[in-house]
Every structure is written in structure tokens, then in C-alpha cells.
mmCIF file of C-alpha atoms in Angstrom:
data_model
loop_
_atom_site.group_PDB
_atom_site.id
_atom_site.type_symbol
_atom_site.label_atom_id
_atom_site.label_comp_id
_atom_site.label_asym_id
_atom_site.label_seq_id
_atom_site.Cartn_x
_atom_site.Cartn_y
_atom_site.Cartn_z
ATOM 1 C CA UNK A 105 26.791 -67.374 -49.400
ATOM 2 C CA UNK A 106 25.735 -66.898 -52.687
ATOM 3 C CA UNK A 107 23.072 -63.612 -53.647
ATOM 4 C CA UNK A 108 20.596 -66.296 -54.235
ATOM 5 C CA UNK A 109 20.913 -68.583 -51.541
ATOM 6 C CA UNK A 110 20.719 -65.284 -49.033
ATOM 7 C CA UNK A 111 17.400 -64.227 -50.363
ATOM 8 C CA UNK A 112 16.144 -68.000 -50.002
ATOM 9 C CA UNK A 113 17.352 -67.398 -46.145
ATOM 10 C CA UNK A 114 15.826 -63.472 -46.275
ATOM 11 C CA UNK A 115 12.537 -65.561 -47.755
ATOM 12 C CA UNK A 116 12.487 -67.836 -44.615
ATOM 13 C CA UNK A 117 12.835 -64.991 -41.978
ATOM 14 C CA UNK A 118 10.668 -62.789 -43.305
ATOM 15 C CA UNK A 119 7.923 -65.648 -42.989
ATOM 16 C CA UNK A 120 8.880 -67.094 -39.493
ATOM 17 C CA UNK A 121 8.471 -63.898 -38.387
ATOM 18 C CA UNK A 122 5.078 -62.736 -40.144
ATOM 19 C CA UNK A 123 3.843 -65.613 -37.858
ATOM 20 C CA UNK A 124 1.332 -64.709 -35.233
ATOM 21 C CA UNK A 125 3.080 -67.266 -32.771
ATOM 22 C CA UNK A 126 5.878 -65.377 -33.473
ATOM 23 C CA UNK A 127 4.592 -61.574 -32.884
ATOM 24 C CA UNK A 128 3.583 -63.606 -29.488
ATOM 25 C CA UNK A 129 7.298 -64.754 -28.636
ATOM 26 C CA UNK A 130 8.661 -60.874 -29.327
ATOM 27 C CA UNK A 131 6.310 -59.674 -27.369
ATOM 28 C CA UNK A 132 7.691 -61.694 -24.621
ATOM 29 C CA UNK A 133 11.142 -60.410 -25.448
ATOM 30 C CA UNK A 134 10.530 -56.705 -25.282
ATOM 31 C CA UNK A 135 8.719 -56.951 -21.680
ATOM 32 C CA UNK A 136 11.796 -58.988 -20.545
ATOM 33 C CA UNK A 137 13.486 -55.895 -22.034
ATOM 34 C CA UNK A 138 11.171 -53.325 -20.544
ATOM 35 C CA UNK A 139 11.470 -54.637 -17.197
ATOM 36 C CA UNK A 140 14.978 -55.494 -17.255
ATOM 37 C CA UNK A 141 15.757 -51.657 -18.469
ATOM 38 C CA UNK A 142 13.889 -50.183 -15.346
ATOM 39 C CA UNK A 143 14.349 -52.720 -12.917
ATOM 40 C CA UNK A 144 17.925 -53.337 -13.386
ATOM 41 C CA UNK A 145 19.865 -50.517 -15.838
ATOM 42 C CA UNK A 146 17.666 -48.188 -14.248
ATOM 43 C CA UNK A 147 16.761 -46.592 -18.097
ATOM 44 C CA UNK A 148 15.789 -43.315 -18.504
ATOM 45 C CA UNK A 149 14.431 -42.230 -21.671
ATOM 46 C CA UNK A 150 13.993 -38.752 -22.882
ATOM 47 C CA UNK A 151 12.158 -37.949 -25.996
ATOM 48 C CA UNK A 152 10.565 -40.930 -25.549
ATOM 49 C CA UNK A 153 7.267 -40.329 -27.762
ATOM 50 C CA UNK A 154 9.753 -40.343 -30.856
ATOM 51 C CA UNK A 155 9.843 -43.852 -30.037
ATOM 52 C CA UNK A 156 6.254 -43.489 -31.545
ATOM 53 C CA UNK A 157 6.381 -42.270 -34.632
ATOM 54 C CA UNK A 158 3.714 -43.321 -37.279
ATOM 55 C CA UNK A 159 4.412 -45.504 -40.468
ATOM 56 C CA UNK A 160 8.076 -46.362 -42.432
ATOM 57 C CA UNK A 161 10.789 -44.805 -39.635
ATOM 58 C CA UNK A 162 14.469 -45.976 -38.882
ATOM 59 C CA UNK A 163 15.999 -45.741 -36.203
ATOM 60 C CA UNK A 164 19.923 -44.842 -35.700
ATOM 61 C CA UNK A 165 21.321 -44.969 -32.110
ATOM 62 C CA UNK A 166 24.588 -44.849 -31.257
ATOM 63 C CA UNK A 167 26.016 -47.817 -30.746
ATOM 64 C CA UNK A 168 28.077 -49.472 -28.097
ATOM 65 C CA UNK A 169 26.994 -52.355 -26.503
ATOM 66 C CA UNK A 170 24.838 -55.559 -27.140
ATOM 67 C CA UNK A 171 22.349 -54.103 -25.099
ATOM 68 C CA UNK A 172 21.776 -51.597 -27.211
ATOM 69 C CA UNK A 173 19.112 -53.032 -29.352
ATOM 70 C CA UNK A 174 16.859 -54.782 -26.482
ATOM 71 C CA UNK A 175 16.661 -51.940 -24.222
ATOM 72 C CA UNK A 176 15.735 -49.307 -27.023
ATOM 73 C CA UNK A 177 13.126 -52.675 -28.456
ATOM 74 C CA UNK A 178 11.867 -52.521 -25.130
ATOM 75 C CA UNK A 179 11.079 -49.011 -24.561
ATOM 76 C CA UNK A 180 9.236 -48.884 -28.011
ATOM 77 C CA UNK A 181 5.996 -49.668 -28.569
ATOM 78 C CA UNK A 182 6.243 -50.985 -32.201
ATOM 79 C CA UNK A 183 7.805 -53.842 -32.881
ATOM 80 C CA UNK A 184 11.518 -53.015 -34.085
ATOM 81 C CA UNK A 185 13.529 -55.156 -37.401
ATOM 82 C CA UNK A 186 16.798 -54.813 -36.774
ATOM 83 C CA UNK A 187 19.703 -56.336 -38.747
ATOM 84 C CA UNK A 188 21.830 -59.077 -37.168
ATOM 85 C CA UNK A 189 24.997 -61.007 -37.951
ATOM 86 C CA UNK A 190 24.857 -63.526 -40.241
ATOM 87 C CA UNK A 191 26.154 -66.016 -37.343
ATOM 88 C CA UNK A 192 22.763 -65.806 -35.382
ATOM 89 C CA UNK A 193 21.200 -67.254 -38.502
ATOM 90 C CA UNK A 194 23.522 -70.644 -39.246
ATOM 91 C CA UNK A 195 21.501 -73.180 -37.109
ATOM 92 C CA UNK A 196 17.110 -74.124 -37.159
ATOM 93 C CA UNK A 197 16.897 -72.727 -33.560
ATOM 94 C CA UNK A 198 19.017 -70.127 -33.745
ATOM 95 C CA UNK A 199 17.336 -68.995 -37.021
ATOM 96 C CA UNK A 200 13.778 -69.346 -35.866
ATOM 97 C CA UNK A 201 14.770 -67.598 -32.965
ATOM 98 C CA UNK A 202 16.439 -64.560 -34.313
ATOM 99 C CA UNK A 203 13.472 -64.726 -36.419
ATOM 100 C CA UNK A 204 11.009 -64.339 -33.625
ATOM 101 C CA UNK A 205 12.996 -61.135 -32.172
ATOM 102 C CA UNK A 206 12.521 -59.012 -35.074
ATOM 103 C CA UNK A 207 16.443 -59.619 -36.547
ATOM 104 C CA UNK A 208 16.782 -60.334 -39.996
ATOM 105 C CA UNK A 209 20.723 -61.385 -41.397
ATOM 106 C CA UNK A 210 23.382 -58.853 -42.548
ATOM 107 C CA UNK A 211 26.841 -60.168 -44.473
ATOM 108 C CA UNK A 212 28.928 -57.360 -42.659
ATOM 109 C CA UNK A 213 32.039 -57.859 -44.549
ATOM 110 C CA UNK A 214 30.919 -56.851 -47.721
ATOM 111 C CA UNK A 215 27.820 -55.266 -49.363
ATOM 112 C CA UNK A 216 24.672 -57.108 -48.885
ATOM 113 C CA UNK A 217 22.105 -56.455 -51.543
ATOM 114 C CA UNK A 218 19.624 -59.523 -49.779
ATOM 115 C CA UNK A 219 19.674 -57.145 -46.589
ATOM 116 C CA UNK A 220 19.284 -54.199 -48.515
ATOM 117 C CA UNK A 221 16.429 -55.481 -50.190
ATOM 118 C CA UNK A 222 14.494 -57.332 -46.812
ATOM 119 C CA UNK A 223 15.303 -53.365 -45.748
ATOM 120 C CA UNK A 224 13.311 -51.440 -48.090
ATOM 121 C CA UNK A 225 10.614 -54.059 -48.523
ATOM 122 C CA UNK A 226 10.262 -54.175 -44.147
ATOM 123 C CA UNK A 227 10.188 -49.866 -45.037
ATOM 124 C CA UNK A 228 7.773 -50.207 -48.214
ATOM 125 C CA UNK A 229 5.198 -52.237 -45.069
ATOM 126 C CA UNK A 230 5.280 -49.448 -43.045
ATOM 127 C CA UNK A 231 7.826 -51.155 -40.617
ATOM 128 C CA UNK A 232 10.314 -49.594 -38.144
ATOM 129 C CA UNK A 233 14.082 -50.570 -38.917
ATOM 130 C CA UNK A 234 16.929 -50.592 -36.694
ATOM 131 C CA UNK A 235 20.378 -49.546 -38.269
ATOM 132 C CA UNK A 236 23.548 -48.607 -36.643
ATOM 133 C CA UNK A 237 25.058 -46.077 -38.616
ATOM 134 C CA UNK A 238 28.408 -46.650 -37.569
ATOM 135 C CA UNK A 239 28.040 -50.227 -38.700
ATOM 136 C CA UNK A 240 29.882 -52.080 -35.870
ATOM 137 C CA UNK A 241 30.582 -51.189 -31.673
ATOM 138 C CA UNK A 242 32.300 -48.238 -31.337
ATOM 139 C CA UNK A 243 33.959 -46.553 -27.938
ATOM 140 C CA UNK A 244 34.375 -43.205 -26.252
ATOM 141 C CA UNK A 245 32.413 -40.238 -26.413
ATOM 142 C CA UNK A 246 32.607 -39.173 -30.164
ATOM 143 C CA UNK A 247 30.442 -40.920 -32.935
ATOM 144 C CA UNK A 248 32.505 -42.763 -35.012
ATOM 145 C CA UNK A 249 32.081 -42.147 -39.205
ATOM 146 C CA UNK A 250 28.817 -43.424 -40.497
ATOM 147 C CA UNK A 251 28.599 -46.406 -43.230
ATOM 148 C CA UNK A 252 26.355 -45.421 -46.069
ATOM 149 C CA UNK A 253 23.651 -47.862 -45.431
ATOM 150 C CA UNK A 254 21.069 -45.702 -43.415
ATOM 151 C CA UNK A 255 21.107 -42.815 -45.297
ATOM 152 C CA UNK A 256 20.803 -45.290 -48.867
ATOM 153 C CA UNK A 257 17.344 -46.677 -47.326
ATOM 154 C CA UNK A 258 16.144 -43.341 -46.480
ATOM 155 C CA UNK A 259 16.473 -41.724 -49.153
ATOM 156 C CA UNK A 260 15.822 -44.302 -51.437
ATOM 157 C CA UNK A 261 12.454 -44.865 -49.381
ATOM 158 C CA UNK A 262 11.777 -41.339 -47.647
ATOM 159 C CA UNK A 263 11.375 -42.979 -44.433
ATOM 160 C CA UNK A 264 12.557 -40.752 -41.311
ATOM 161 C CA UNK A 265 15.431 -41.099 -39.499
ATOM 162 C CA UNK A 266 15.149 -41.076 -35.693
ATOM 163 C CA UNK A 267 18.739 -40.491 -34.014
ATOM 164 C CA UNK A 268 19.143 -42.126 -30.846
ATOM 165 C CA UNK A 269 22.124 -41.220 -28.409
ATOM 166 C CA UNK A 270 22.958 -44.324 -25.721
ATOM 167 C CA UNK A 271 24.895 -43.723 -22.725
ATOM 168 C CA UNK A 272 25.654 -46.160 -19.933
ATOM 169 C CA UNK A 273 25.509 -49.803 -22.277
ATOM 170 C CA UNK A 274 29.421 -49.972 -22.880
ATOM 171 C CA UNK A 275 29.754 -49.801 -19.146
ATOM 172 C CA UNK A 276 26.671 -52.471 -18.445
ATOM 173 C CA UNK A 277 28.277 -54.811 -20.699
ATOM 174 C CA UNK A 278 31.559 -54.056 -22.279
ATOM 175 C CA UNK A 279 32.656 -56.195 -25.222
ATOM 176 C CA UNK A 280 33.571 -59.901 -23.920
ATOM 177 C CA UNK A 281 31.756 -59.188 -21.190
ATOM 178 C CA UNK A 282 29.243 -62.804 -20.329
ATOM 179 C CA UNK A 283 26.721 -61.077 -18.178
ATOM 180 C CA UNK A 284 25.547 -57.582 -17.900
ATOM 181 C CA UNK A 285 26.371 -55.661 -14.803
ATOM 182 C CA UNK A 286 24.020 -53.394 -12.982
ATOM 183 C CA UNK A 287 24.986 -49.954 -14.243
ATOM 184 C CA UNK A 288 22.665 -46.985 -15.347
ATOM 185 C CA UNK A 289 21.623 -46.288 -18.809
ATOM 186 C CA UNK A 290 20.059 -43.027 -20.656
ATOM 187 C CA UNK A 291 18.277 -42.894 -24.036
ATOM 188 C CA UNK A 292 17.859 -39.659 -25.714
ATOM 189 C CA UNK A 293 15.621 -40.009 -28.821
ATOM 190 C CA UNK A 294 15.785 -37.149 -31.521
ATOM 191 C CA UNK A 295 13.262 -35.684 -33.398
ATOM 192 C CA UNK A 296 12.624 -37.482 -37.137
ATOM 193 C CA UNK A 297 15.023 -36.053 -39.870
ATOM 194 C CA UNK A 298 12.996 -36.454 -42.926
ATOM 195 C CA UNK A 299 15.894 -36.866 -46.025
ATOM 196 C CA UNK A 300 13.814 -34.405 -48.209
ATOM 197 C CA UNK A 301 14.519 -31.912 -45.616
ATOM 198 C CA UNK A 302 18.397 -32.012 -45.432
ATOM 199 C CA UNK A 303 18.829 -32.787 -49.048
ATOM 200 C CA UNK A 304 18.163 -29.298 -50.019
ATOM 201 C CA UNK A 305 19.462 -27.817 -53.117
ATOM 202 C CA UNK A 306 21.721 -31.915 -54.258
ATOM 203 C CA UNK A 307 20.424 -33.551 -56.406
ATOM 204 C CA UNK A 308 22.741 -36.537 -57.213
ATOM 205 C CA UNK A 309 21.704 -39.207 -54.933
ATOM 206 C CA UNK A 310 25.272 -39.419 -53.624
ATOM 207 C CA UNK A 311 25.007 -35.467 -52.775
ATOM 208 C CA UNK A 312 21.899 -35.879 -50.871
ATOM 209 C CA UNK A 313 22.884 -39.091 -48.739
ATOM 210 C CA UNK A 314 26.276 -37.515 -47.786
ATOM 211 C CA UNK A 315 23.896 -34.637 -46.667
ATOM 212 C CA UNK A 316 21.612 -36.423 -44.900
ATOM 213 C CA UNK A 317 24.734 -38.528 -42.968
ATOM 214 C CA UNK A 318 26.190 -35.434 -41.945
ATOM 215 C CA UNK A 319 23.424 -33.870 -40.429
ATOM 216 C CA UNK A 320 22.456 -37.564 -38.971
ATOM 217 C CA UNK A 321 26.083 -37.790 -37.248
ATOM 218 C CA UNK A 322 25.826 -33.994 -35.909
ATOM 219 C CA UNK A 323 22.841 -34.993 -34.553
ATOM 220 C CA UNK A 324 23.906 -38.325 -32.764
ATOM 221 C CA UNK A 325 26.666 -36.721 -31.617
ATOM 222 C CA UNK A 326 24.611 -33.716 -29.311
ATOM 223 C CA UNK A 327 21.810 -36.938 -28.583
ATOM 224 C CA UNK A 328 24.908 -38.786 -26.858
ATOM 225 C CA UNK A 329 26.548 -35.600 -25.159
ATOM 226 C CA UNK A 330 22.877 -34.969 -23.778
ATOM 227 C CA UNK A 331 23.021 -38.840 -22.737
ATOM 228 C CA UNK A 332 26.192 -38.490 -21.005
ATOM 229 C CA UNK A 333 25.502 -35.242 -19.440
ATOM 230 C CA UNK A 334 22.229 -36.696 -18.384
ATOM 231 C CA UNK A 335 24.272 -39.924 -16.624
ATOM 232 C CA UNK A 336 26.333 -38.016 -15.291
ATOM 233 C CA UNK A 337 23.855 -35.845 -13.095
ATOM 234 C CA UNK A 338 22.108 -39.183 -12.537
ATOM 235 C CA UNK A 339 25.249 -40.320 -10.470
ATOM 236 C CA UNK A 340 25.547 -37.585 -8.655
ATOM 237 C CA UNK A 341 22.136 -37.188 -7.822
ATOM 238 C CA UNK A 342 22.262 -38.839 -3.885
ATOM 239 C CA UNK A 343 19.915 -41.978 -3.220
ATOM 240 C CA UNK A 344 17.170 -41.907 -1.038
#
């Protein structure tokens, strides 16, 4: 898709979406997220007024599963923008759809100036994003190595990072799995990492995004230790 046929598409989104019909329909989808987190995953969230957080923010969690995005959405009370494969956009429904939900399209394979710029100007409205740092699903225990997208919109807009570490979601619904099982699942929400902060003495912009990812991935990394530490006593803990 060309650079000017993906804004056209950006153009469209960003208008379904403004719709007050659709603010309706995503409320919808984060209670059926809300209650499907406590009723069924059995979510706990700690650091949960993070979630909260005034004005421009982004949010990074760790990510491994497609539940990822609709239980943190439903925990939040803000409505969350969240990039989305370009493949949820191709047909009307679809599109409107995705739309609705908050997503907004992403050309993963290469770099995607259209999302970049639906980004900043969501930021610029006093929006909060959704970005995976480590771009795609990742496994295990240890973060994988960030992409340089989040820290680019942070500290090209000075918008707050909020690192989120996700335990449980991989196990709930591994990849090519067609229904999520009933399995636990623990949030732990950072505190904001403002870019100024961790830029310190750089001043090339390079300098002071490579910065702010390395103190973004330290911090992901002890967020999803604390998750899994936090499951793991869960389990353990006897029923009734």
C-alpha cells in the first residue's frame, strides 16, 4: 500500500472512531473485557491507578498473547488506541469494526510513517496509546529486544511511558490457540517514565531514545518477574 493510500485508510479510522456511536460500541468491548478478566482469567492488577494517568501516556506491556490488549483495555478506564495489523483493516466490517475498538493499522514489515503519524497526532489529543515494544509475541520469561517505535513517539512527543508486565496470557491462549482457556492472569503496571527524565546528559535524539529503551526494558523486565512471582503465589495459594 502506497504512503498515500495508507493515510486515506489512517483518515477513515480516525473518523469512524471519533464517532459517538462508536465510543458507545468500545464501551461495550471493554466491559466484555472487564468482566471476562475477573470472571474468567481471574485478573489481578497491581498498580492499577497507573492505569489512570492524566493526558498524552503510552502504554508498553509485555507482550505475549492476543489477550493482552483486551484485558489491560478492560481494566483501564480511558479508552486505549492501540495499533493493529494491517489484516484487521482489508474488509468494510472488519475495518469499521477495528475502528470501533480503538485499533488503528500498522504495516509491520517495514516502517510505517501513516502509523507513526495517526501516533503522534492520537498523543498531540491527549490520547492513551498502546505499543508493544517488542513489536511482535514473544515467549519465556525474559523481555525480548525492544523495536524503536515507543521510545521515537515519546520522545518526539514527551508523553510518558507506562511499563506493563503480563503474566498468565501465553498460557490462556497460546499462539494458534481458537479459544481461550480458563487460566489466571496478573498485571503489574509501572510507574510513568517521563523521556526527559532518563535522557539525562544525550542529546542526539538517537542517544536519548536508546536511553529511554533501556531503562523501559529494565523496567518491563522486574514488572513481569513481579507478575510471575505474583502467579505463582496465586497457585499455590489453596481455594476456599
Amino acid at each position: 500500500m502506497s504512503i498515500a493510500a495508507s493515510r486515506r485508510l489512517h483518515r477513515r479510522v480516525l473518523a469512524t472512531a471519533d464517532r459517538w456511536s462508536s465510543r458507545r460500541i468500545y464501551g461495550l468491548a471493554r466491559a466484555v473485557g472487564l468482566l471476562a478478566g475477573l470472571w474468567y482469567f481471574r485478573v489481578r492488577v497491581r498498580g492499577k491507578e497507573n492505569l489512570s494517568t492524566p493526558g498524552p501516556a503510552i502504554l508498553a506491556p509485555v507482550h505475549r498473547s492476543n489477550l493482552d490488549v483486551p484485558l489491560i483495555a478492560g481494566h483501564c478506564p480511558r479508552r486505549v488506541r492501540s495499533l493493529a495489523k494491517q489484516a484487521m483493516f482489508r474488509g468494510p466490517v472488519s475495518r469499521w469494526f477495528s475502528s470501533c475498538i480503538g485499533a488503528f493499522p500498522v504495516q509491520r514489515w517495514r516502517l510505517d510513517r501513516a502509523a507513526l503519524e495517526t501516533a503522534q497526532t492520537l498523543l498531540a489529543r491527549g490520547e492513551l496509546l498502546l505499543v508493544f515494544p517488542e513489536g511482535t509475541r514473544g515467549a519465556g520469561a525474559a523481555v525480548g529486544d525492544l523495536h524503536n517505535g515507543c521510545a521515537y513517539l515519546a520522545e518526539a512527543t514527551g508523553a510518558p511511558v507506562i511499563p506493563i508486565g503480563v503474566a498468565g496470557t501465553d498460557e490462556a491462549m497460546p499462539p494458534g490457540a481458537k479459544l481461550p482457556r480458563p487460566k489466571r492472569v496478573v498485571l503489574t503496571v509501572g510507574e510513568p517514565i517521563a523521556p526527559a527524565q532518563v535522557a539525562g546528559e544525550a542529546e542526539a535524539g538517537r542517544e536519548r531514545r536508546r536511553a529511554l529503551s533501556v531503562s523501559l526494558r529494565a523496567e518491563m523486565q522486574r514488572l513481569l518477574d513481579e507478575a510471575h512471582e505474583t502467579l505463582a503465589g496465586a497457585r499455590r495459594r489453596p481455594v476456599g
